[in-house]
mmCIF file with all atom_site columns, C-alpha atoms in Angstrom:
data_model
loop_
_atom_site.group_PDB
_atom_site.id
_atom_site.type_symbol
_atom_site.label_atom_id
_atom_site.label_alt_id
_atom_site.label_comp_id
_atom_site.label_asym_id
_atom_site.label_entity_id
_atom_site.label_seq_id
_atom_site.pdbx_PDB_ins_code
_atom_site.Cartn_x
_atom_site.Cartn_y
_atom_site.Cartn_z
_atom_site.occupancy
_atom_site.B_iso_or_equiv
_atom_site.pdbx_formal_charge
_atom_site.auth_seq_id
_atom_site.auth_comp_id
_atom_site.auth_asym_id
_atom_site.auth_atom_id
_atom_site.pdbx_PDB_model_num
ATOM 1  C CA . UNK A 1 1  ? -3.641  13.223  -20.537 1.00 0.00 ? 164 UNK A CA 1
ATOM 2  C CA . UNK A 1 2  ? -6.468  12.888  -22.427 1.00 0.00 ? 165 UNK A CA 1
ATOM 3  C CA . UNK A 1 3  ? -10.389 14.082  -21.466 1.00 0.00 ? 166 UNK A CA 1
ATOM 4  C CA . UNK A 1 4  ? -13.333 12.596  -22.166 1.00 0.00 ? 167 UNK A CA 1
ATOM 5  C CA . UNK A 1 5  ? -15.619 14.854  -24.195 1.00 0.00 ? 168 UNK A CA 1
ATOM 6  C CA . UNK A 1 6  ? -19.554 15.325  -23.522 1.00 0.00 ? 169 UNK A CA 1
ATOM 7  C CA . UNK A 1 7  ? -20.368 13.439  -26.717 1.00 0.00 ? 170 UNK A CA 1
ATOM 8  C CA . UNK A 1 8  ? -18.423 10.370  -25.830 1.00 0.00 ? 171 UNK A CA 1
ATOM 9  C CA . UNK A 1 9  ? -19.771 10.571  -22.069 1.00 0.00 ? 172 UNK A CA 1
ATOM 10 C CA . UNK A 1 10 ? -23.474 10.666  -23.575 1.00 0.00 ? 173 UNK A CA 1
ATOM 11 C CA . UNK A 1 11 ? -22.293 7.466   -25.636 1.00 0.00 ? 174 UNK A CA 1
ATOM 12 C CA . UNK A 1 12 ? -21.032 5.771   -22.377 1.00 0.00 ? 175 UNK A CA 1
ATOM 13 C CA . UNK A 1 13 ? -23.561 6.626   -20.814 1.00 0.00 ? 176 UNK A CA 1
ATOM 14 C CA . UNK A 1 14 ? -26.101 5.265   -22.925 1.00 0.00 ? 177 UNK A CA 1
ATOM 15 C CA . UNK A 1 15 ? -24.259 2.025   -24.273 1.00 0.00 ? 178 UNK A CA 1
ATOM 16 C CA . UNK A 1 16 ? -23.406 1.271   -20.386 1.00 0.00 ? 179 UNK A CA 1
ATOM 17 C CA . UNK A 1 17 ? -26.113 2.888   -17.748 1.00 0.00 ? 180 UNK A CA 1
ATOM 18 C CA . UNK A 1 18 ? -28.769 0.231   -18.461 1.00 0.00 ? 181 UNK A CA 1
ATOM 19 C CA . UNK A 1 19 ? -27.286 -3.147  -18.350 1.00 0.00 ? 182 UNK A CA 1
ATOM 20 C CA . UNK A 1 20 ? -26.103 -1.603  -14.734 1.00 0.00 ? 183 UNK A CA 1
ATOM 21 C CA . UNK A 1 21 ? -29.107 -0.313  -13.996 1.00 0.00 ? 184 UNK A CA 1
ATOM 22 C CA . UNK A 1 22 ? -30.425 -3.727  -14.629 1.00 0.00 ? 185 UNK A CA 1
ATOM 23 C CA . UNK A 1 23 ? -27.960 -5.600  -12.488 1.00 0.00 ? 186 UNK A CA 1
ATOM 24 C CA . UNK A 1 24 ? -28.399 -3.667  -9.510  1.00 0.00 ? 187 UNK A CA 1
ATOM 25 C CA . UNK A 1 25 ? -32.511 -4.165  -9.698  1.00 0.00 ? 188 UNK A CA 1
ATOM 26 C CA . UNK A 1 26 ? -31.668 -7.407  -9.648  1.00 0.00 ? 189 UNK A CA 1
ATOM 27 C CA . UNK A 1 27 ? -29.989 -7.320  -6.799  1.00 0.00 ? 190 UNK A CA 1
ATOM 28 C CA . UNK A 1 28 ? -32.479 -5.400  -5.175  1.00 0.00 ? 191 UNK A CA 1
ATOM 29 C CA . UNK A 1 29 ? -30.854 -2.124  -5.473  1.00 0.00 ? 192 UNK A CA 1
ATOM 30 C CA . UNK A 1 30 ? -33.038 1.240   -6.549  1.00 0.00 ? 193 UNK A CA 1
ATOM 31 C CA . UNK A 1 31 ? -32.917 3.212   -9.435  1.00 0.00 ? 194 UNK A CA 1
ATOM 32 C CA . UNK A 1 32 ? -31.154 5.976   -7.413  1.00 0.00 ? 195 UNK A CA 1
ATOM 33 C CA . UNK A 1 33 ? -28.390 3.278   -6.440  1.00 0.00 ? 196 UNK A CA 1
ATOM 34 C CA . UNK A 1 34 ? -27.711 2.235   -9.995  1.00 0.00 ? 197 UNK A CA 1
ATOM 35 C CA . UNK A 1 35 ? -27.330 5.905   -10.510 1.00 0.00 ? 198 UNK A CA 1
ATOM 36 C CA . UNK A 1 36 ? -24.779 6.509   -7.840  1.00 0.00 ? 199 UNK A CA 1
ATOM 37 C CA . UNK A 1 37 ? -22.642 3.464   -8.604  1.00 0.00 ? 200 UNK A CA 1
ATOM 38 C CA . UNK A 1 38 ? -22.685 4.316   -12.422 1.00 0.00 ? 201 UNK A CA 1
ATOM 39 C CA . UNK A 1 39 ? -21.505 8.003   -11.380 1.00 0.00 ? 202 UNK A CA 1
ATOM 40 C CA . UNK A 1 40 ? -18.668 6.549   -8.846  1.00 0.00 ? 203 UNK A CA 1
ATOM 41 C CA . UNK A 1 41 ? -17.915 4.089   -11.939 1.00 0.00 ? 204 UNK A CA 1
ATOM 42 C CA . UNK A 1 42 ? -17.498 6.746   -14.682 1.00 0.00 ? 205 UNK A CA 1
ATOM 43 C CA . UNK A 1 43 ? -15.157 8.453   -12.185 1.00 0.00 ? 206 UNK A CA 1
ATOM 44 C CA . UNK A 1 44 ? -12.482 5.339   -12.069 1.00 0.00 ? 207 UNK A CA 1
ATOM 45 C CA . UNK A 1 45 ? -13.072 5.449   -15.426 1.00 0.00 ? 208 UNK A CA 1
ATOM 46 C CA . UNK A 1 46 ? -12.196 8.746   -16.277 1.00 0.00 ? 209 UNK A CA 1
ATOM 47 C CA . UNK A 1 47 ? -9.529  8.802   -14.018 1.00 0.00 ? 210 UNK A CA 1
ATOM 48 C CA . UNK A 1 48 ? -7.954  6.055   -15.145 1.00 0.00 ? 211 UNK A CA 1
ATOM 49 C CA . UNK A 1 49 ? -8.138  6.618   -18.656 1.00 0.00 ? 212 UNK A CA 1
ATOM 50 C CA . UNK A 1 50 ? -6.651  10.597  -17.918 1.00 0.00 ? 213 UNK A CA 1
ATOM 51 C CA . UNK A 1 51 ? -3.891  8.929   -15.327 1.00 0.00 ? 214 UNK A CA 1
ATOM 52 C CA . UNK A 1 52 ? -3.064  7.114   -18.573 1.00 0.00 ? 215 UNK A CA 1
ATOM 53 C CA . UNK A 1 53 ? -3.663  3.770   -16.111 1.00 0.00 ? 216 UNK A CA 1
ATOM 54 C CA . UNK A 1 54 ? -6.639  2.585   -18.271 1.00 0.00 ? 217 UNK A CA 1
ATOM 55 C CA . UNK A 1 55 ? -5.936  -1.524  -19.263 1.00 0.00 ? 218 UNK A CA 1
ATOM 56 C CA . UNK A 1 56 ? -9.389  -3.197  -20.866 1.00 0.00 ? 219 UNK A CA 1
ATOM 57 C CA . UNK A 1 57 ? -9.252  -6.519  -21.528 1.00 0.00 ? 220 UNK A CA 1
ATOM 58 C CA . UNK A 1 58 ? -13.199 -6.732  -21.789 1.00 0.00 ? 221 UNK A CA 1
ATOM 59 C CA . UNK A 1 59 ? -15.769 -4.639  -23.510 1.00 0.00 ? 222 UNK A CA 1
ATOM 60 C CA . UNK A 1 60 ? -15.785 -0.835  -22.718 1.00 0.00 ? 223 UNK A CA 1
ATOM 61 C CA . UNK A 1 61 ? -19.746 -1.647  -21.243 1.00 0.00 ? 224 UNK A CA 1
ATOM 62 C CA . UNK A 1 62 ? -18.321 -5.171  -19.536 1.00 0.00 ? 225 UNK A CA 1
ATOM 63 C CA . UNK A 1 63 ? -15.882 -2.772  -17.352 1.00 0.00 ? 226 UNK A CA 1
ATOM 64 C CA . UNK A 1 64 ? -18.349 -0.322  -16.746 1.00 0.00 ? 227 UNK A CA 1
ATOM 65 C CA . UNK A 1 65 ? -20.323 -2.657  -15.219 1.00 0.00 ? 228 UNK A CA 1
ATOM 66 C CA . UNK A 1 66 ? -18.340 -4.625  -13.487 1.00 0.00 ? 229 UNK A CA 1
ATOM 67 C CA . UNK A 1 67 ? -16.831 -1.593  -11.667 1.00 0.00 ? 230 UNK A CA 1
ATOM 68 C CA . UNK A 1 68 ? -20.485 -0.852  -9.743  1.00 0.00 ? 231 UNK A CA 1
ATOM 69 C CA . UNK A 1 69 ? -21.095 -4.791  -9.083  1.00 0.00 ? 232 UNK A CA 1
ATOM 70 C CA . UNK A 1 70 ? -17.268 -4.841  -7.306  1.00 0.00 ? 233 UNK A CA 1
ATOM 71 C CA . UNK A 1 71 ? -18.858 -1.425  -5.749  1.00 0.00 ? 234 UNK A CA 1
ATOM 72 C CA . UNK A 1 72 ? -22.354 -3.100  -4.659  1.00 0.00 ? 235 UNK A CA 1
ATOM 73 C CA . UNK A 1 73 ? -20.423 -6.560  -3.534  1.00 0.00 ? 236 UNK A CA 1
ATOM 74 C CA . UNK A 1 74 ? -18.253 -4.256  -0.907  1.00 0.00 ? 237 UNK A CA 1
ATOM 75 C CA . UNK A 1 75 ? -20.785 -2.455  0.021   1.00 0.00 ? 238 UNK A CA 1
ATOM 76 C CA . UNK A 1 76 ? -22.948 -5.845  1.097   1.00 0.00 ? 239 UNK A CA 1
ATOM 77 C CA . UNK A 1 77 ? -19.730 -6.889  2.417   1.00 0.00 ? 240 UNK A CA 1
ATOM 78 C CA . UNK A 1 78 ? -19.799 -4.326  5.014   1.00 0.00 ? 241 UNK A CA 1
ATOM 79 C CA . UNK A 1 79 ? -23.507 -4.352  6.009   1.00 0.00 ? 242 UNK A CA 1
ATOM 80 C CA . UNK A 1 80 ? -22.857 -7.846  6.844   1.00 0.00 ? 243 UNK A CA 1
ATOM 81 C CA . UNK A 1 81 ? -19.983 -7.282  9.152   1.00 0.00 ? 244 UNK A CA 1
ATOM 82 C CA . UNK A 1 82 ? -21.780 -4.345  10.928  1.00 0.00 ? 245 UNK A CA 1
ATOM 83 C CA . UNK A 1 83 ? -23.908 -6.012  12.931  1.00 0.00 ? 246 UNK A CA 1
ATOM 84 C CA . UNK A 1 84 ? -24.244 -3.896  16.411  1.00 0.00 ? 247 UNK A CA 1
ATOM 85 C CA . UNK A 1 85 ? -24.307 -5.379  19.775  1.00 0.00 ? 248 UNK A CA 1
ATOM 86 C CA . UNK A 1 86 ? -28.103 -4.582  20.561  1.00 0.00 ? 249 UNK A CA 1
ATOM 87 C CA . UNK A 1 87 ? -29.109 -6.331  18.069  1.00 0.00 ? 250 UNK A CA 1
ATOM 88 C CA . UNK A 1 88 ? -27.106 -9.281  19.094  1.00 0.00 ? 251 UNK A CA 1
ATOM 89 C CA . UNK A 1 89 ? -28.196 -8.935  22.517  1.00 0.00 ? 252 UNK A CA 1
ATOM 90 C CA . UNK A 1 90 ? -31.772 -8.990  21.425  1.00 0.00 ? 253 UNK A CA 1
ATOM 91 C CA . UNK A 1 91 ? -31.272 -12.051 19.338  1.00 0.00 ? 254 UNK A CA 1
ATOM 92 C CA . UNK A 1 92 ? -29.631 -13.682 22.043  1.00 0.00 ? 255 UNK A CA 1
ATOM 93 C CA . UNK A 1 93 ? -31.991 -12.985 24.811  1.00 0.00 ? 256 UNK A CA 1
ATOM 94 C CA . UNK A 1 94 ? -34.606 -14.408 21.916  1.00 0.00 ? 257 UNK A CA 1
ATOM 95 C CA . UNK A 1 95 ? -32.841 -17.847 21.744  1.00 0.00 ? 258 UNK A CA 1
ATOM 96 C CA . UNK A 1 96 ? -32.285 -17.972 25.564  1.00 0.00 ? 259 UNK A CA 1
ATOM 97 C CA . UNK A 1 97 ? -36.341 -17.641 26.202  1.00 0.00 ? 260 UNK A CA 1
ATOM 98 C CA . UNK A 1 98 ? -37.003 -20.399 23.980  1.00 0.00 ? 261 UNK A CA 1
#
């Protein structure tokens, strides 16, 4: 099982971190979100190449980046689906009085 050394998680880092930093502005994410989906993104990443798991049929920075978008797509996913009753209610009650 190989490791990933500091150096080459600088060069990741830099070669990758922006174009996702990008995306996720763009999808009206924060800085601070970027940051936590590149960090969750480097993990599959590192844990996949260690696990020996690691298949890349795109660019190195294409994966990287398409790991946090997968992450951010779930993660609207969910808001969407989590609705909670009161807030139905009061939408309801809205409708009803007009």
């Amino acid at each position: 099982m190989a490791t990933i050394s500091e150096q080459e998680m600088l060069r990741i880092y830099r070669e990758a971190f922006p174009a996702v930093a990008l995306m996720v502005r763009n999808l009206g994410g924060s800085l601070e979100s970027a940051k936590d989906l590149f960090h969750d993104a480097l993990v599959i990443y590192c844990e996949k190449q260690s696990a020996g798991s690691l298949e890349i049929n795109v660019s190195e920075r294409s994966y990287l980046k398409g790991i946090p978008r997968n992450l951010w797509n779930r993660q609207f996913r969910n808001r969407l689906f989590t609705t909670t009753l009161d807030e139905s209610d009061e939408e309801a009650m809205y409708f009803e009085e007009n």
